[in-house]
Amino acid sequence: MKQLYLASGSPRRRELLAQIGVPFTTISADIDETPFPEESPSAYVERLARGKAEVGRGAIVSDADFCVLGADTAVVLDGKILGKPVDEAEACAMLMLLSGCEHEVLTAIAVHDGERCESLVVRSLVRFRTIGRVEAAAYWASGEPRDKAGGYGIQGLGAVFVTGLNGSYSAVVGLPLCETAELLGHFGIPCWQTLNAH
Ligand SMILES: Cc1cn([C@H]2C[C@H](O)[C@@H](COP(=O)(O)OP(=O)(O)OP(=O)(O)O)O2)c(=O)[nH]c1=O
């Protein structure tokens, strides 16, 4: 049985991967997340997911068969990537941009087995209600927006802004579970062996 590594520091990705019953070990995968000039958001998230899987692969010291899973999520409005807000002003400005309209969430996943890497991008559309400046500031004070793409978490308090979602909920949180299970299957890693064992 291949050993699966999740190359991620994101607690959301850990929880999501655990949800589909596949045993894994978490390793860190710190890479430079600066977009290239003229790079499309889709190419950007896919490059980063592949980069995280590649960096994770380099960190593994084992002779056993393994796979490394990397992922990246970006919030995109009118073709522009909104990253993680660094301060209250930036977080509030992002929420004002997202207020009352629909934006894209792109999540890429990549699996590397030491020889080949397969990757894909999942696109979801999220619609927000109108958000006031005072509540945007209060949301920042909750601490939730800080480490999240686009400055919100659909799985947390940020859910109160969401009037609609077209796509994959788990992808918006950080890991598209349907596509992840399918991709791991290509590498011979079944996702519910723990369920089947019962
Ligand atoms: C839009 C959105 C993003 N996020 C999170 C998922 C990711 O953790 C983060 C996007 O940043 P990423 O750079 O994709 O991931 P990360 O830096 O947190 O973790 P790593 O690179 O080590 O895997 O935003 C939510 O938790 N909820 C949401 O609704």
Coordinates of C-alpha atoms and ligand atoms in Angstrom, one line a residue:
M1 CA 0.0 0.0 0.0
K2 CA 1.4 3.4 -1.0
Q3 CA 2.0 5.9 1.8
L4 CA 0.1 9.2 1.2
Y5 CA 1.6 12.6 2.2
L6 CA -0.4 15.8 2.3
A7 CA 2.0 18.7 1.6
S8 CA 0.1 21.4 3.4
G9 CA 0.1 23.6 6.4
S10 CA -3.7 24.2 6.1
P11 CA -5.8 22.7 8.9
R12 CA -8.8 22.8 6.6
R13 CA -7.0 20.5 4.0
R14 CA -6.1 18.1 6.8
E15 CA -9.7 17.9 8.0
L16 CA -11.1 17.5 4.5
L17 CA -8.7 14.7 3.5
A18 CA -9.4 12.9 6.8
Q19 CA -13.1 13.1 5.9
I20 CA -12.7 10.7 3.0
G21 CA -11.1 8.0 5.1
V22 CA -7.6 7.8 3.6
P23 CA -4.7 7.5 6.0
F24 CA -2.0 10.1 5.4
T25 CA 0.9 12.0 7.0
T26 CA 1.2 15.8 6.8
I27 CA 4.4 17.4 5.7
S28 CA 5.1 21.1 5.1
A29 CA 5.3 22.6 1.6
D30 CA 6.4 26.2 1.8
I31 CA 6.8 27.7 -1.6
D32 CA 6.9 31.3 -3.0
E33 CA 3.3 32.1 -3.9
T34 CA 4.0 35.2 -6.0
P35 CA 2.1 35.1 -9.3
F36 CA 4.1 35.4 -12.6
P37 CA 3.4 38.4 -14.7
E38 CA 0.5 37.8 -17.1
E39 CA -0.1 34.3 -15.5
S40 CA -3.8 33.4 -15.6
P41 CA -5.4 32.5 -12.2
S42 CA -6.0 29.0 -13.3
A43 CA -2.4 28.5 -14.4
Y44 CA -1.3 30.1 -11.1
V45 CA -3.2 27.7 -8.8
E46 CA -2.2 24.7 -10.8
R47 CA 1.5 25.7 -10.8
L48 CA 1.4 26.2 -7.0
A49 CA -0.4 22.9 -6.3
R50 CA 2.2 21.1 -8.5
G51 CA 5.0 23.1 -6.8
K52 CA 3.8 22.1 -3.3
A53 CA 3.6 18.4 -4.3
E54 CA 7.1 18.7 -5.8
V55 CA 8.6 20.3 -2.7
G56 CA 6.9 17.8 -0.5
R57 CA 8.3 15.0 -2.6
G58 CA 11.8 16.3 -2.2
A59 CA 11.4 16.3 1.6
I60 CA 10.4 12.6 1.8
V61 CA 13.2 10.2 2.9
S62 CA 11.7 6.8 2.4
D63 CA 12.2 3.8 0.1
A64 CA 8.6 2.8 0.3
D65 CA 6.1 3.7 -2.5
F66 CA 4.5 7.1 -1.8
C67 CA 2.3 9.8 -3.3
V68 CA 2.3 13.5 -2.3
L69 CA -0.8 15.6 -2.6
G70 CA -0.5 19.4 -2.9
A71 CA -3.3 22.0 -3.4
D72 CA -3.8 25.7 -3.8
T73 CA -6.9 27.9 -3.6
A74 CA -7.4 31.4 -5.0
V75 CA -10.4 33.7 -4.9
V76 CA -10.7 35.5 -8.2
L77 CA -12.8 38.6 -9.0
D78 CA -12.9 39.9 -12.6
G79 CA -9.8 37.9 -13.5
K80 CA -7.9 39.3 -10.5
I81 CA -6.5 37.1 -7.7
L82 CA -7.4 38.2 -4.2
G83 CA -4.8 36.7 -1.8
K84 CA -4.8 36.5 2.0
P85 CA -5.3 39.9 3.6
V86 CA -2.4 41.2 5.6
D87 CA -4.3 43.8 7.6
E88 CA -7.8 45.1 8.4
A89 CA -7.7 47.7 5.6
E90 CA -6.9 45.1 3.0
A91 CA -9.5 42.6 4.4
C92 CA -12.2 45.2 4.4
A93 CA -11.4 46.3 0.9
M94 CA -11.6 42.7 -0.3
L95 CA -15.0 42.2 1.3
M96 CA -16.2 45.5 -0.2
L97 CA -15.2 44.2 -3.6
L98 CA -16.9 40.8 -3.1
S99 CA -20.0 42.5 -1.6
G100 CA -23.2 42.0 -3.6
C101 CA -21.6 40.0 -6.4
E102 CA -20.4 36.7 -7.6
H103 CA -16.7 35.6 -7.6
E104 CA -14.8 32.5 -8.6
V105 CA -12.9 30.2 -6.3
L106 CA -10.2 28.1 -8.1
T107 CA -8.7 25.2 -6.3
A108 CA -6.0 23.1 -7.9
I109 CA -4.8 19.7 -6.7
A110 CA -1.7 17.8 -7.8
V111 CA -0.5 14.3 -7.0
H112 CA 3.2 13.3 -7.4
D113 CA 4.4 9.8 -7.0
G114 CA 8.1 10.5 -7.5
E115 CA 7.9 9.8 -11.2
R116 CA 4.9 11.6 -12.6
C117 CA 2.6 14.4 -11.5
E118 CA -1.1 14.7 -12.4
S119 CA -3.1 17.9 -11.6
L120 CA -6.4 19.5 -12.2
V121 CA -8.3 22.7 -11.4
V122 CA -11.8 22.9 -9.9
R123 CA -13.8 26.1 -10.5
S124 CA -16.7 27.2 -8.3
L125 CA -18.8 30.3 -8.2
V126 CA -19.8 31.9 -4.9
R127 CA -22.3 34.7 -4.5
F128 CA -22.2 37.2 -1.6
R129 CA -25.0 39.4 -0.3
T130 CA -24.3 43.1 0.3
I131 CA -21.8 43.6 3.2
G132 CA -21.6 46.7 5.3
R133 CA -18.3 48.3 6.3
V134 CA -19.0 48.0 10.0
E135 CA -19.6 44.2 9.7
A136 CA -16.5 43.8 7.5
A137 CA -14.5 45.4 10.3
A138 CA -16.2 43.1 12.9
Y139 CA -15.5 40.1 10.7
W140 CA -11.8 41.0 10.6
A141 CA -11.8 41.3 14.4
S142 CA -13.0 37.7 14.6
G143 CA -9.6 36.6 13.3
E144 CA -11.2 34.3 10.7
P145 CA -10.2 36.2 7.4
R146 CA -6.4 36.3 8.2
D147 CA -5.1 33.1 6.7
K148 CA -7.7 32.6 4.0
A149 CA -7.8 33.3 0.3
G150 CA -10.1 36.2 -0.4
G151 CA -10.3 37.0 3.3
Y152 CA -13.2 34.8 4.2
G153 CA -14.0 31.2 5.3
I154 CA -17.3 29.7 3.9
Q155 CA -17.0 27.0 6.6
G156 CA -17.0 29.5 9.4
L157 CA -18.6 32.9 10.2
G158 CA -18.1 33.8 6.5
A159 CA -21.1 31.6 5.7
V160 CA -23.4 34.5 6.7
F161 CA -22.3 36.4 3.5
V162 CA -23.0 33.5 1.1
T163 CA -26.2 33.6 -0.8
G164 CA -25.2 30.9 -3.4
L165 CA -22.6 28.4 -4.4
N166 CA -22.3 26.8 -7.8
G167 CA -19.6 24.1 -7.8
S168 CA -17.7 22.2 -5.1
Y169 CA -18.1 23.3 -1.4
S170 CA -15.1 21.3 -0.4
A171 CA -13.0 22.9 -3.1
V172 CA -14.0 26.4 -1.7
V173 CA -12.8 25.3 1.7
G174 CA -9.5 24.1 0.2
L175 CA -9.7 20.5 -1.2
P176 CA -12.2 19.2 -3.8
L177 CA -13.0 15.8 -2.3
C178 CA -14.7 14.2 -5.3
E179 CA -11.8 15.1 -7.6
T180 CA -9.2 14.3 -5.0
A181 CA -10.6 10.8 -4.5
E182 CA -10.6 10.3 -8.3
L183 CA -7.0 11.5 -8.7
L184 CA -5.7 9.4 -5.8
G185 CA -7.5 6.4 -7.5
H186 CA -5.3 7.0 -10.6
F187 CA -2.3 6.4 -8.3
G188 CA -3.7 3.3 -6.7
I189 CA -4.9 4.9 -3.5
P190 CA -8.5 4.0 -2.7
C191 CA -10.2 6.5 -0.4
W192 CA -12.6 4.4 1.6
Q193 CA -10.5 1.4 2.5
T194 CA -11.1 2.2 6.2
L195 CA -14.9 2.2 5.6
N196 CA -14.7 -1.1 3.7
A197 CA -12.7 -2.6 6.5
H198 CA -15.7 -2.3 8.9
Ligands
LIG1 C1 -12.2 30.8 0.1 C2 -11.8 30.1 1.3 C3 -10.4 29.8 1.5 N1 -10.0 29.1 2.6 C4 -8.6 28.8 2.9 C5 -8.2 27.4 2.3 C6 -6.7 27.6 2.3 O1 -6.1 27.1 3.5 C7 -6.5 29.1 2.1 C8 -5.9 29.4 0.7 O2 -4.6 29.5 0.8 P1 -3.6 28.4 0.1 O3 -2.3 29.2 -0.3 O4 -4.3 27.6 -1.0 O5 -3.3 27.4 1.3 P2 -2.5 27.6 2.7 O6 -1.4 28.6 2.6 O7 -3.6 27.9 3.7 O8 -2.0 26.1 3.0 P3 -0.9 25.3 2.1 O9 -0.3 26.1 1.0 O10 0.2 25.0 3.2 O11 -1.6 24.0 1.7 O12 -7.7 29.7 2.3 C9 -11.0 28.6 3.5 O13 -10.6 28.0 4.5 N2 -12.3 28.9 3.3 C10 -12.8 29.6 2.2 O14 -14.0 29.7 2.1

